[in-house]
Coordinates of C-alpha atoms in Angstrom, one line a residue:
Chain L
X608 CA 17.4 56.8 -18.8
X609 CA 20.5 54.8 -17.6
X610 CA 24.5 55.3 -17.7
X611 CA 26.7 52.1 -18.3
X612 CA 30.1 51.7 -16.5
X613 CA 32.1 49.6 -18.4
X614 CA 35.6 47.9 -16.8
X615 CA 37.8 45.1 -18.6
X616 CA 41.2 43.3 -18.1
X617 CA 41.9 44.7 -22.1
X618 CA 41.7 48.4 -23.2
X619 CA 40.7 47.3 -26.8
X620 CA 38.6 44.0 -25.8
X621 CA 36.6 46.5 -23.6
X622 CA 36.0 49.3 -25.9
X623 CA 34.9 47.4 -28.5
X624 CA 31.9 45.9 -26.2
X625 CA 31.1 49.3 -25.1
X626 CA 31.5 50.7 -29.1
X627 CA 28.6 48.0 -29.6
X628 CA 26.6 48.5 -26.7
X629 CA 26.8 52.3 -27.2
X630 CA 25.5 51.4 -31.1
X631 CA 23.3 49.2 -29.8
X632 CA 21.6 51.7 -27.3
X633 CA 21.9 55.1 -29.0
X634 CA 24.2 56.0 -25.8
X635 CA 27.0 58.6 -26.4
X636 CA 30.7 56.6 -25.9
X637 CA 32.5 58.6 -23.4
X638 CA 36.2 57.0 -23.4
X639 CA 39.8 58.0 -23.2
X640 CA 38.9 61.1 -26.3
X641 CA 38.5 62.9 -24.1
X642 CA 41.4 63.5 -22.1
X643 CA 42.8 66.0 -24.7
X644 CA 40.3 68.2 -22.9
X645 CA 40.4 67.6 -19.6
X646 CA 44.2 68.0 -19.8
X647 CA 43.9 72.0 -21.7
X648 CA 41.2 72.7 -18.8
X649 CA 43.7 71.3 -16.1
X650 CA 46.9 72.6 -18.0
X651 CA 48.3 69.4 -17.0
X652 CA 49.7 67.4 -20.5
X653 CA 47.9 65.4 -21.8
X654 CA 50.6 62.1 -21.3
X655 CA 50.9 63.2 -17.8
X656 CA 46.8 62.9 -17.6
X657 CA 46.7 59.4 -19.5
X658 CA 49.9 58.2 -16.9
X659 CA 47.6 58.6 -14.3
X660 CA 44.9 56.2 -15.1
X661 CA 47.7 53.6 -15.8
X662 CA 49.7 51.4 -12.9
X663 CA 53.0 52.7 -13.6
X664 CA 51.9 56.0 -12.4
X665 CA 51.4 54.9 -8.5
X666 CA 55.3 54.4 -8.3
X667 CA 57.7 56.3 -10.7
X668 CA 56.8 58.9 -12.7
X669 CA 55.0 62.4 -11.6
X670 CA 54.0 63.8 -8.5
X671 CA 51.3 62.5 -6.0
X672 CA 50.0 66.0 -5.9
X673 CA 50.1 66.1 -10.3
X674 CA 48.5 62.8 -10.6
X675 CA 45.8 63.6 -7.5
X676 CA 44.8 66.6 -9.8
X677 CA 45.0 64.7 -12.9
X678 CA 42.9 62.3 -11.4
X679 CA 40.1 64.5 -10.0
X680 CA 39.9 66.8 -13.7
X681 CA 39.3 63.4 -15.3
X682 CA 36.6 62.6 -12.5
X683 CA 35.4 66.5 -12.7
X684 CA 34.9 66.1 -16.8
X685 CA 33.7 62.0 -16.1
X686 CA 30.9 63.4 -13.9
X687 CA 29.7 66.3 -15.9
X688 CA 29.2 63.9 -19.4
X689 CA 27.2 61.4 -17.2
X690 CA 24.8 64.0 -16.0
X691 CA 23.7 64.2 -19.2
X692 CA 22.3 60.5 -19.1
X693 CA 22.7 57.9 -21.9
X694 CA 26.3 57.0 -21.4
X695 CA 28.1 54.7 -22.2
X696 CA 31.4 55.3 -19.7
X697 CA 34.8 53.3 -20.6
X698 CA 38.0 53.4 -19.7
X699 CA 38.4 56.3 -17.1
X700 CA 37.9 54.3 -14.0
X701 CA 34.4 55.2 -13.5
X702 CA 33.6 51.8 -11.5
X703 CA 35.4 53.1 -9.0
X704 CA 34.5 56.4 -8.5
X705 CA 30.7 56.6 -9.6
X706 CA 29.5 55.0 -6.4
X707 CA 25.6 55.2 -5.1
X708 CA 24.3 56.0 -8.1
X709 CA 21.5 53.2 -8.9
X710 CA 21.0 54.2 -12.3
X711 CA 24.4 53.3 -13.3
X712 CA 24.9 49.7 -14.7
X713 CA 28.3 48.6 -13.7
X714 CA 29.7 45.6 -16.0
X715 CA 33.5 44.3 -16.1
X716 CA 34.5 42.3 -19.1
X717 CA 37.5 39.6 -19.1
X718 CA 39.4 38.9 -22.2
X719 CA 40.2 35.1 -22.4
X720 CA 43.1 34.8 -20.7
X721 CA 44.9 32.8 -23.6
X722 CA 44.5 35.5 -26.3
X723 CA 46.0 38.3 -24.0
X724 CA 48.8 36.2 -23.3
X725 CA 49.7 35.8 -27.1
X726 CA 48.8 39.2 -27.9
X727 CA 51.3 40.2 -25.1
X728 CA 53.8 37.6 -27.2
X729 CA 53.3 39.3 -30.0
X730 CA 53.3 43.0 -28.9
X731 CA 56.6 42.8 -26.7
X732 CA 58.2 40.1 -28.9
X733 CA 58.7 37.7 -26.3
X734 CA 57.7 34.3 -25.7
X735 CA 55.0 32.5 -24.6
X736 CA 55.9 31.9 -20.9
X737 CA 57.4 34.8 -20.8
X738 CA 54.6 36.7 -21.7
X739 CA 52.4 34.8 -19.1
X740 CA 54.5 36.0 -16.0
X741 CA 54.5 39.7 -17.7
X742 CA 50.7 39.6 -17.9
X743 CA 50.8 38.3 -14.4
X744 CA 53.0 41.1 -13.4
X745 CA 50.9 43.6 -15.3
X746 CA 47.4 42.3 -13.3
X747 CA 49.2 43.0 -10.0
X748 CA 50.3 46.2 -10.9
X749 CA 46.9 47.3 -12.0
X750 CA 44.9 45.7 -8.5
X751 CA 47.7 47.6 -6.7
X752 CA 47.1 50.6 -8.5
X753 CA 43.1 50.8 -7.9
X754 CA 44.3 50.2 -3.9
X755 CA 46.6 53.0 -3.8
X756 CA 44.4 55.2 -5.5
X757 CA 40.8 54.8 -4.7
X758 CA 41.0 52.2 -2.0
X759 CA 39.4 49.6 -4.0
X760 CA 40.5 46.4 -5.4
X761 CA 38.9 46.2 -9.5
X762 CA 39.2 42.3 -9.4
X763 CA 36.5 42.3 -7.0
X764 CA 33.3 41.1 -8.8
X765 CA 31.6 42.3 -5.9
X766 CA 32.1 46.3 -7.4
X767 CA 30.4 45.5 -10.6
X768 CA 26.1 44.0 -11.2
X769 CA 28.0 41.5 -13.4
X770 CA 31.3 40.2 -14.7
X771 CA 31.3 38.3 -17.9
X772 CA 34.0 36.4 -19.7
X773 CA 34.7 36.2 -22.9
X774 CA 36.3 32.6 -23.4
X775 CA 33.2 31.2 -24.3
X776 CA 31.0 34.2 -24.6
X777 CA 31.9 36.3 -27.9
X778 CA 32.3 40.2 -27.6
X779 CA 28.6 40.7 -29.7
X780 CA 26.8 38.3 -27.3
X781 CA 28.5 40.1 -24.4
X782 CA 27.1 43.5 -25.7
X783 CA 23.6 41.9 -26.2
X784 CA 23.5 40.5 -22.7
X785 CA 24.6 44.3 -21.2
X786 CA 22.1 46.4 -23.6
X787 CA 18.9 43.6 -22.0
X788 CA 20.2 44.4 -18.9
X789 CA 20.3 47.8 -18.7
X790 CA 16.6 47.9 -19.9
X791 CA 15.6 46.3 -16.6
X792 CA 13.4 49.6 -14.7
X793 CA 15.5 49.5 -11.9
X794 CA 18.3 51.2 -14.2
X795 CA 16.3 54.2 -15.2
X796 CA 17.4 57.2 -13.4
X797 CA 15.0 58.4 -10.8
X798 CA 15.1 61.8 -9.1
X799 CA 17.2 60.6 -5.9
X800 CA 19.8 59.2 -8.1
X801 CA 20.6 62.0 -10.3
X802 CA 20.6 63.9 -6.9
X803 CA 23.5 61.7 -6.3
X804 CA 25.3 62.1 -9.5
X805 CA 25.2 66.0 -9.0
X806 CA 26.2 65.5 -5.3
X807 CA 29.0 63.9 -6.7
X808 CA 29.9 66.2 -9.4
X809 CA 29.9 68.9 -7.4
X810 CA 32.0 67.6 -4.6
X811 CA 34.6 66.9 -7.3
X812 CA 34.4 70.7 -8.4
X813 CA 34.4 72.3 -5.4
X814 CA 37.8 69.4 -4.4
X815 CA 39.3 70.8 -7.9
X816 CA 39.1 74.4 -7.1
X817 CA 40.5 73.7 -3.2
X818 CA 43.6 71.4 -4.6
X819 CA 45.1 74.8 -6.3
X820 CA 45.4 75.8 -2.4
X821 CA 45.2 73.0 -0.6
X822 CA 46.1 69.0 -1.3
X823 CA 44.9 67.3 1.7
X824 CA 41.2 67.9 1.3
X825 CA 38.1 65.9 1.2
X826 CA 34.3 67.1 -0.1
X827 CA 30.7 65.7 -0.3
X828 CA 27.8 67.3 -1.3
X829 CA 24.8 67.4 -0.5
X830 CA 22.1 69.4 -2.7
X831 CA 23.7 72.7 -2.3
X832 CA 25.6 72.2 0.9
X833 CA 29.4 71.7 0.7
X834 CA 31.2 69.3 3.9
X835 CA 34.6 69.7 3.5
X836 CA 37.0 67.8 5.9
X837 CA 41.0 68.8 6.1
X838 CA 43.6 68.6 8.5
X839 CA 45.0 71.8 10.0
X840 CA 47.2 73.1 13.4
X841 CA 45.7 74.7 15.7
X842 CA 47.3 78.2 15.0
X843 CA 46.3 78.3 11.5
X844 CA 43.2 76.1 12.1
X845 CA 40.1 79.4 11.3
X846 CA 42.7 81.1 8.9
X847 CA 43.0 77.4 7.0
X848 CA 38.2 77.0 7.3
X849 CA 37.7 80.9 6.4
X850 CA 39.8 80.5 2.8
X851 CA 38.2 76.4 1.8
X852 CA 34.6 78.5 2.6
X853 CA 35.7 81.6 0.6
X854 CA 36.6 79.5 -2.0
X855 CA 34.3 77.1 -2.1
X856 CA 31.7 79.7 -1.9
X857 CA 32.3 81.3 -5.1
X858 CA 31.6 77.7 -6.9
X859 CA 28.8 78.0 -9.2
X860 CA 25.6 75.6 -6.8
X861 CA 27.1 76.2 -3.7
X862 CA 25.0 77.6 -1.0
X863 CA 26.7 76.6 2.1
X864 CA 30.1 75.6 3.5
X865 CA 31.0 73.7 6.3
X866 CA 34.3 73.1 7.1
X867 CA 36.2 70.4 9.7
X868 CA 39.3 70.3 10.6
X869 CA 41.1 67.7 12.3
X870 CA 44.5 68.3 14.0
X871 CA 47.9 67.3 12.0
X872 CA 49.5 65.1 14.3
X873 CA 52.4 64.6 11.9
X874 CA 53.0 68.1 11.0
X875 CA 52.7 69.3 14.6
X876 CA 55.3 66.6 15.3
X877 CA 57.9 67.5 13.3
X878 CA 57.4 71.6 14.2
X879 CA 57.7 70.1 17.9
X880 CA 60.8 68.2 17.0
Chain J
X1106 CA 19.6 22.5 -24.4
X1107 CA 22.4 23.4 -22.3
X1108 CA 24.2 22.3 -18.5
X1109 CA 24.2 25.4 -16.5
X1110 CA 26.4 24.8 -13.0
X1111 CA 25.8 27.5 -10.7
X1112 CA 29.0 28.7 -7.7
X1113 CA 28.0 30.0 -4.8
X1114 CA 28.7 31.1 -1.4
X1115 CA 26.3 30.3 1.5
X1116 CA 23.6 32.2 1.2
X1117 CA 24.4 34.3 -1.6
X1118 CA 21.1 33.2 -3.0
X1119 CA 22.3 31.1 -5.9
X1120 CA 20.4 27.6 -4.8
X1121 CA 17.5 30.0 -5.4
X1122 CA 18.3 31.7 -8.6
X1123 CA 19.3 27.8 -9.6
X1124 CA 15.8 26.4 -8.8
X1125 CA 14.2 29.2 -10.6
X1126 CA 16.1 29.2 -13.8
X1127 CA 15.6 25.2 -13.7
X1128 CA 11.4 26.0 -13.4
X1129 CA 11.9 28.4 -16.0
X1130 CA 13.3 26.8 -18.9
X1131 CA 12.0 23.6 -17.9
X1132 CA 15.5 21.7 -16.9
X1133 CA 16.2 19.3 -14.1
X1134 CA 18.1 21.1 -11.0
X1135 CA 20.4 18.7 -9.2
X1136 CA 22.8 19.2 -5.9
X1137 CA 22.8 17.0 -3.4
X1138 CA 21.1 14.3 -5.4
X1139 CA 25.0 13.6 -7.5
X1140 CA 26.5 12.9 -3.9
X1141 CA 23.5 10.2 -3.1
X1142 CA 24.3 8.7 -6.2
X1143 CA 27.6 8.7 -6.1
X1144 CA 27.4 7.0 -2.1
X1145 CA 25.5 4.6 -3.2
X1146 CA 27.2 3.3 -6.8
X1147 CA 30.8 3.3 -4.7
X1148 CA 29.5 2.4 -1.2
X1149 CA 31.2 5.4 0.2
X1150 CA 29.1 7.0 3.8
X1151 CA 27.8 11.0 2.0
X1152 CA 29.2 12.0 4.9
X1153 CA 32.9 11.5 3.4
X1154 CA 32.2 12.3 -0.3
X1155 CA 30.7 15.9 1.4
X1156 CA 33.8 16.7 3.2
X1157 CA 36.0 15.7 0.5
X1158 CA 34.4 18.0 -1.6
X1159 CA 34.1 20.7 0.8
X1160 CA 36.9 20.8 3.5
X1161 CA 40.1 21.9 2.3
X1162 CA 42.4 18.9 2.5
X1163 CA 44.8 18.1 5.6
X1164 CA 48.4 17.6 5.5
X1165 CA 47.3 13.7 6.0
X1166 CA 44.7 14.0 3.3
X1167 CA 47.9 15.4 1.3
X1168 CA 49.6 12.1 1.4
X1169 CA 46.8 10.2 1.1
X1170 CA 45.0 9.9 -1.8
X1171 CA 41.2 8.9 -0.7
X1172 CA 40.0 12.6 -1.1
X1173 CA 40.9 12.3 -5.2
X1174 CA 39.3 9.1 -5.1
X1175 CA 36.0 10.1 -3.9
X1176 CA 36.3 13.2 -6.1
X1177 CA 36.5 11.4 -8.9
X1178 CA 33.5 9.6 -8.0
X1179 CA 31.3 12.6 -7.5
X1180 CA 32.2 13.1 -10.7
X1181 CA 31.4 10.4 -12.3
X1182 CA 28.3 11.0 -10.6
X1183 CA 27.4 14.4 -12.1
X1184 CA 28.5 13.4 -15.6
X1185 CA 26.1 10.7 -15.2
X1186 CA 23.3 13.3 -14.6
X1187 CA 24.5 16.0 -17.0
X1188 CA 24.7 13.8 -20.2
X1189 CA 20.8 13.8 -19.9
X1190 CA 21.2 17.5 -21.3
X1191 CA 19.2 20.3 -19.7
X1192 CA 20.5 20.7 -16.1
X1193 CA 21.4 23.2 -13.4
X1194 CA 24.1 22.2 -11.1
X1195 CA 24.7 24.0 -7.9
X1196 CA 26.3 21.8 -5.9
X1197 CA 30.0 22.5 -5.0
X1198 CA 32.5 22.8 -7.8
X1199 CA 30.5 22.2 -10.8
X1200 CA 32.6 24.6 -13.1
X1201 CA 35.7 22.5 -12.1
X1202 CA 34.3 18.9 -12.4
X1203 CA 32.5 19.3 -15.6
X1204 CA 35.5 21.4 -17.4
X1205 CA 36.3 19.0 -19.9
X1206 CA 32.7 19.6 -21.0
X1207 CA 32.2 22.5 -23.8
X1208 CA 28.9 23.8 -23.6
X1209 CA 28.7 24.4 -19.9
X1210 CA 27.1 27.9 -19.1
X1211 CA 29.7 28.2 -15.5
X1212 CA 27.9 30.8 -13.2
X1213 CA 28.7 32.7 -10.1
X1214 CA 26.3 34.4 -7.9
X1215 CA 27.5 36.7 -5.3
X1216 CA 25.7 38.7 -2.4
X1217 CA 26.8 41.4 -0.4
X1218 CA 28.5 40.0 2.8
X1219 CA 26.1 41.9 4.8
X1220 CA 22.7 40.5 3.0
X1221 CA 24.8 37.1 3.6
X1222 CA 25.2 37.6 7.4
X1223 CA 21.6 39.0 7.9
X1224 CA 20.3 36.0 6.3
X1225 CA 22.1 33.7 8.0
X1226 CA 21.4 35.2 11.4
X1227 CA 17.5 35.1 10.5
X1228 CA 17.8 31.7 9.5
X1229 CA 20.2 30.3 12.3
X1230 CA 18.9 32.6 14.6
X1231 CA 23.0 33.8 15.8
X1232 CA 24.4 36.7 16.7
X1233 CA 26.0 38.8 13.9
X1234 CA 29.5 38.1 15.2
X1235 CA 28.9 34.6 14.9
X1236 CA 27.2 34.7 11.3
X1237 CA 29.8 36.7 9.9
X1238 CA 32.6 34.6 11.5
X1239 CA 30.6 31.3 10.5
X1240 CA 30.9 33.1 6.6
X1241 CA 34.3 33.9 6.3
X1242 CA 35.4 30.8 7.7
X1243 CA 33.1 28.9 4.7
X1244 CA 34.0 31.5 2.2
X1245 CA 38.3 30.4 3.5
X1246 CA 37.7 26.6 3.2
X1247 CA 36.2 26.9 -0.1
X1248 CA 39.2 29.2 -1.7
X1249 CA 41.4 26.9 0.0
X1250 CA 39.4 23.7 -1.4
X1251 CA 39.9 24.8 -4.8
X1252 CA 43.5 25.9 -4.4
X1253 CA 45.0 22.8 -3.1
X1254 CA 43.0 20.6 -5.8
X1255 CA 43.0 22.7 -8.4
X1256 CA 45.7 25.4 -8.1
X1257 CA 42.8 27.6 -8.5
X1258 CA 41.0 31.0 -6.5
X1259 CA 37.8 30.5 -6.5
X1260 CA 37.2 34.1 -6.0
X1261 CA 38.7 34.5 -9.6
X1262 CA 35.9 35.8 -12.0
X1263 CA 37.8 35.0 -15.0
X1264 CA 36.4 30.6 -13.7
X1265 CA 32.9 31.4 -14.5
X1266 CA 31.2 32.7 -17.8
X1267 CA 28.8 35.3 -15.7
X1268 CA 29.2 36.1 -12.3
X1269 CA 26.0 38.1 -11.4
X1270 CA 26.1 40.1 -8.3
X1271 CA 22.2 39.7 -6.5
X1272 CA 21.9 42.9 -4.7
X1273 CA 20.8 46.0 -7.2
X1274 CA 19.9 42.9 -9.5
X1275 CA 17.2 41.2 -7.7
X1276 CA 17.1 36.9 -8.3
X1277 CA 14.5 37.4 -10.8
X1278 CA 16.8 39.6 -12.8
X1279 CA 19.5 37.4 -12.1
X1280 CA 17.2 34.3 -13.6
X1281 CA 16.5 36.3 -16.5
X1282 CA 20.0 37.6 -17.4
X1283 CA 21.5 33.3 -17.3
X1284 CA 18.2 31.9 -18.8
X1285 CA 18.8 34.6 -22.0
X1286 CA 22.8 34.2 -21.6
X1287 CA 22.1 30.2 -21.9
X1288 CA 20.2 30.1 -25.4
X1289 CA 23.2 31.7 -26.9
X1290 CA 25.4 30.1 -29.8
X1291 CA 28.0 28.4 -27.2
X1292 CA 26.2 27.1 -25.2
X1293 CA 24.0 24.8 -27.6
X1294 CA 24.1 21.0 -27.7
X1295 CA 25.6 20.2 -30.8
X1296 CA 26.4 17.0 -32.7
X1297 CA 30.2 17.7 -31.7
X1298 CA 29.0 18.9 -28.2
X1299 CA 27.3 15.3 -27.4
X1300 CA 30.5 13.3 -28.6
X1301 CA 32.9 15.4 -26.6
X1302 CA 30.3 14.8 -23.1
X1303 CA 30.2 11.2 -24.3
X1304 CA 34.2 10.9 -24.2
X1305 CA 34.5 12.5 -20.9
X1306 CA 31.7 10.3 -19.4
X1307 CA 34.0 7.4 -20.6
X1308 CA 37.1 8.8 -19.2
X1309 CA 35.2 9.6 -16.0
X1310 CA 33.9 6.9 -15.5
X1311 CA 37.3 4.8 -15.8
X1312 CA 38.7 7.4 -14.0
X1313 CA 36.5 6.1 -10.8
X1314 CA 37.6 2.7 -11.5
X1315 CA 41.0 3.4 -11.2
X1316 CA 40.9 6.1 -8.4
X1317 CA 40.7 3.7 -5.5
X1318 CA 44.3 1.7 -6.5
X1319 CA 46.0 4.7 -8.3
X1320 CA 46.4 7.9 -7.9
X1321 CA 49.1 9.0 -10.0
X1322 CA 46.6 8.1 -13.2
X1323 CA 45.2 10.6 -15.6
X1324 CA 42.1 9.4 -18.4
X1325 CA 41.2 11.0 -21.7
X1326 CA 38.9 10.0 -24.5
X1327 CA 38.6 10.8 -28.5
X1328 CA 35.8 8.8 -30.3
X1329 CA 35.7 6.2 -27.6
X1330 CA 39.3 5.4 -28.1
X1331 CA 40.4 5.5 -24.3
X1332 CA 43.9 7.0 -23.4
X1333 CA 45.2 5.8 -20.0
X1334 CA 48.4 8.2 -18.5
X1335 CA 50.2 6.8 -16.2
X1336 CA 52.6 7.9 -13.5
X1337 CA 55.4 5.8 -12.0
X1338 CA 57.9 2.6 -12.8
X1339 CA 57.0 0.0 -15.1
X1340 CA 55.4 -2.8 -12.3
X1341 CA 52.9 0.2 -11.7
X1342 CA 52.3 0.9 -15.2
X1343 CA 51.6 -3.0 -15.2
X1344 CA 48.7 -2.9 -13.1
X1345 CA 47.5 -0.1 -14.3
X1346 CA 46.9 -2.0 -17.5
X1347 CA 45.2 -4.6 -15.8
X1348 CA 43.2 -2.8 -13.7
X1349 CA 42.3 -0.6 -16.5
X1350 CA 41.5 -3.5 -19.2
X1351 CA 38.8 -4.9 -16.4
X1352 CA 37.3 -1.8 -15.7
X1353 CA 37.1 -1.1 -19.4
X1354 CA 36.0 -4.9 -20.0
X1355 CA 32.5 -3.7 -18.0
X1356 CA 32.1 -0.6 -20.2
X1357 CA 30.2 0.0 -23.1
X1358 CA 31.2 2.5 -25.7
X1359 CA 35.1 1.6 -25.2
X1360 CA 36.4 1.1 -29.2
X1361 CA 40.6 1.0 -27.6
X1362 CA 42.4 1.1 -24.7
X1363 CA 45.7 2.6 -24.4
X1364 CA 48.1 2.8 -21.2
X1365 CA 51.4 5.2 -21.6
X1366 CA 53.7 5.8 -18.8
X1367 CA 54.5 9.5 -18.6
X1368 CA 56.8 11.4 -16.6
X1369 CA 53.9 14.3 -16.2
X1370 CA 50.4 14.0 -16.4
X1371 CA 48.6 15.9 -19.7
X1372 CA 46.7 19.2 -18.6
X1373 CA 43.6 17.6 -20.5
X1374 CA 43.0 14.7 -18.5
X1375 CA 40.8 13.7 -15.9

């Protein structure tokens, strides 16, 4: 079967096309729910979780290294759901993660711009032109945050198989449109992509488990061999590879471990200095 | 019964996904065909009306206003065509000529840039420097096209209805999903639907009359009842009424004529 990636300029505008289409397909909704347990299995709160998927997060707030981890539990739990097939993913920022995977229908919705800009009226109790710079404001914030994050801009139609907007089209014939295209063959899941989708998923365990240790870490998978690239000195360079394979190793589908390590300029710099 | 306008890039396969969806559902497909027209009607080379419609303007064109003119005579043009009903559209800047127009399905069809480049350098037979460089500068004129005339990004999704990206979609797919998206409730030809394309036609087609003296003029029609805005002091206002009363004089369908000197032009005039 297929998965469905769902993105929109408006939380609620969006959910409620992917409540339909999820209706509409017998898929299971996989939203923001469940955050309450990704946060208990990453004993980070729950608000701290949530702050990370939002823009504000990339410049006040928590930690880098709190919000990386928050980030990679909510990919970790994203991951696992989808590999159960008949999905329907919204609202975790999937579309920019869930990359390669051909059985994954990738849609982005836009709200007309004129009702978010009275809703944004009405919700901050401000006027109407006041409201249109805030929105303006708040759609920067949001392309900066999926740049600083995942190194991806989420305005660019390019990311999605189709962008559709809602001035004209209403949210049921939106649905309609995304449950007749997800019937289209090439969306069924096929043995190389669902290879994929547990490449990825097991990358983002094995990252997990090495961010306790170690922050600066990067992991992909392939079958049941594990690369994992780092940066190191050169004194602690085999003491740094020995404890990623050790602990990578003990990950449940891991076979093999191979680790490289590049040289930190920066730290060795400032040990020079 | 619908006008579909399809936005593209060069060789993001949309002229093809346009031809197909036009042999599909049986409507006429029109591109270049609204510039001949329009070359002829105004005696205008299709040379100019092309790169008015594709260059970005100059700072000369800036102070002139002969690039509005011939504008406004391309769209004259394609109104003329898409009041027939039943069309695809995918020459350049279809979604912002025919916006006055309700039932327009606007789509945008994207490619990878790499697809682009390869097909280009098949077709044009170029290194893959020169094809990519050849693209971007295109892709560049265009956003800057639509943002000096328009105040626009024409990369902005939020223009078009659908964009459909043709990569993991193939054109076939992408001919499917606008041919289905078309026979929706919007996008249907109703009683309304035909008065509101008959009032732009009129206000278009002044709108072409007037371009070539005036370019501080903006044109609106309700019910045949024609609304002239004019910018400027009251000897210019004066000849817009003249001008406008003969062009209107040649016109059928024209029930009034108004002229009102404004201080700004109305967003929903031509």
């Amino acid at each position: 079967m297929s998965i469905i990636l769902i993105s929109s300029d408006h939380y609620e505008t969006g959910r409620s096309v992917a409540q339909q289409v999820a209706e509409a397909t017998g898929y299971a909704l996989l939203d923001r729910k469940i955050l309450g347990e990704v946060a208990s299995a990453s004993q980070i709160p729950e608000p701290k979780i949530l702050k990370s998927l939002e823009p504000s997060s990339a410049t006040i707030g928590f930690s880098a290294k709190v919000r990386n981890r928050a980030l990679a539990s909510i990919q970790g739990a994203v991951m696992a759901r989808l590999l159960d097939d008949k999905v329907v993913c919204y609202g975790l920022a999937a579309h920019l993660y869930v990359l390669g995977v051909s059985h994954a229908l990738k849609i982005r919705i836009l709200c007309n711009e004129e009702k978010r800009v009275s809703l944004m009226a009405t919700e901050r109790k401000v006027g109407i032109e006041k409201a249109r710079k805030l929105l303006k404001k708040q759609e920067a914030a949001q392309k900066r945050w999926s740049l600083d994050v995942f190194g991806r801009d989420e305005t660019n139609p390019s990311l999605y198989d189709m962008v559709i907007s809602l001035s004209q089209i209403e949210p049921d014939e939106a649905a309609k449109v995304i449950v007749e295209t997800v019937s289209y063959r090439k969306f069924q899941s096929m043995t190389y992509s669902i290879k994929c989708l547990r490449d990825r998923e097991l990358s983002i365990r094995v990252k997990l488990a090495l961010m306790e240790k170690y922050n600066d870490v990067d992991v992909t998978a392939d079958g049941a061999t594990v690369v994992v690239r780092t940066k190191s000195l050169k004194r602690e360079k085999r003491k740094k590879a020995e404890s990623i394979r050790a602990l990578a190793g003990q990950i449940p589908g891991v076979s093999y471990v191979e680790v490289h390590t590049v040289k930190d300029i920066f730290r060795q710099a400032a040990e020079s200095a | 019964m619908a006008i579909i306008t399809i936005s593209r890039g060069s060789y993001s396969k949309g002229k093809e996904v346009a031809e197909k969806i036009a042999s599909h559902l049986g409507y006429q497909c029109i591109s270049r065909d609204v510039l001949l027209d329009a070359s002829e009607r105004f005696h205008i080379p299709e040379m100019k009306l092309v790169r008015a419609i594709h260059d970005a303007p100059s700072i000369l064109d800036r102070f002139s206003h002969s690039q509005q003119a011939f504008i406004a005579y391309i769209r004259y043009a394609l109104v003329q065509h898409v009041k027939e009903d039943n069309v695809v559209y995918h020459g350049l800047a279809g979604h912002l000529l025919l916006k006055g127009i309700p039932n327009v399905l606007k789509v945008r069809v994207i490619a990878d840039l790499a697809d682009r480049v390869r097909a280009e350098m098949k077709r044009e037979k170029i290194s893959e420097k020169a094809a990519r460089s050849l693209l971007l500068k295109d892709d560049e004129e265009r956003r800057k096209w639509t943002q000096a005339l328009y105040g626009v990004d024409s990369r902005d999704s939020s223009l078009y209805d659908l964009v459909v990206h043709v990569h993991k979609l193939t054109v076939d797919d992408a001919v499917e999903i606008i041919s289905d998206a078309v026979q929706r409730t919007p996008f249907k030809t109703t009683k309304q639907v035909r008065q509101k394309m008959e009032d732009y036609g009129l206000a278009c087609q002044l709108k072409a009359g007037l371009a070539h003296s005036f370019d501080n003029v903006g044109v609106k029609s309700e019910y045949g009842n024609v609304l002239v805005y004019a910018r400027g002091n009251e000897h210019y206002v004066q000849r817009v009424r003249k001008k406008a009363r003969e062009v209107t004089g040649k016109m059928s369908g024209v029930n009034e004529l108004e002229v009102h000197a404004v201080q700004k032009l109305p967003l929903d005039v031509v």
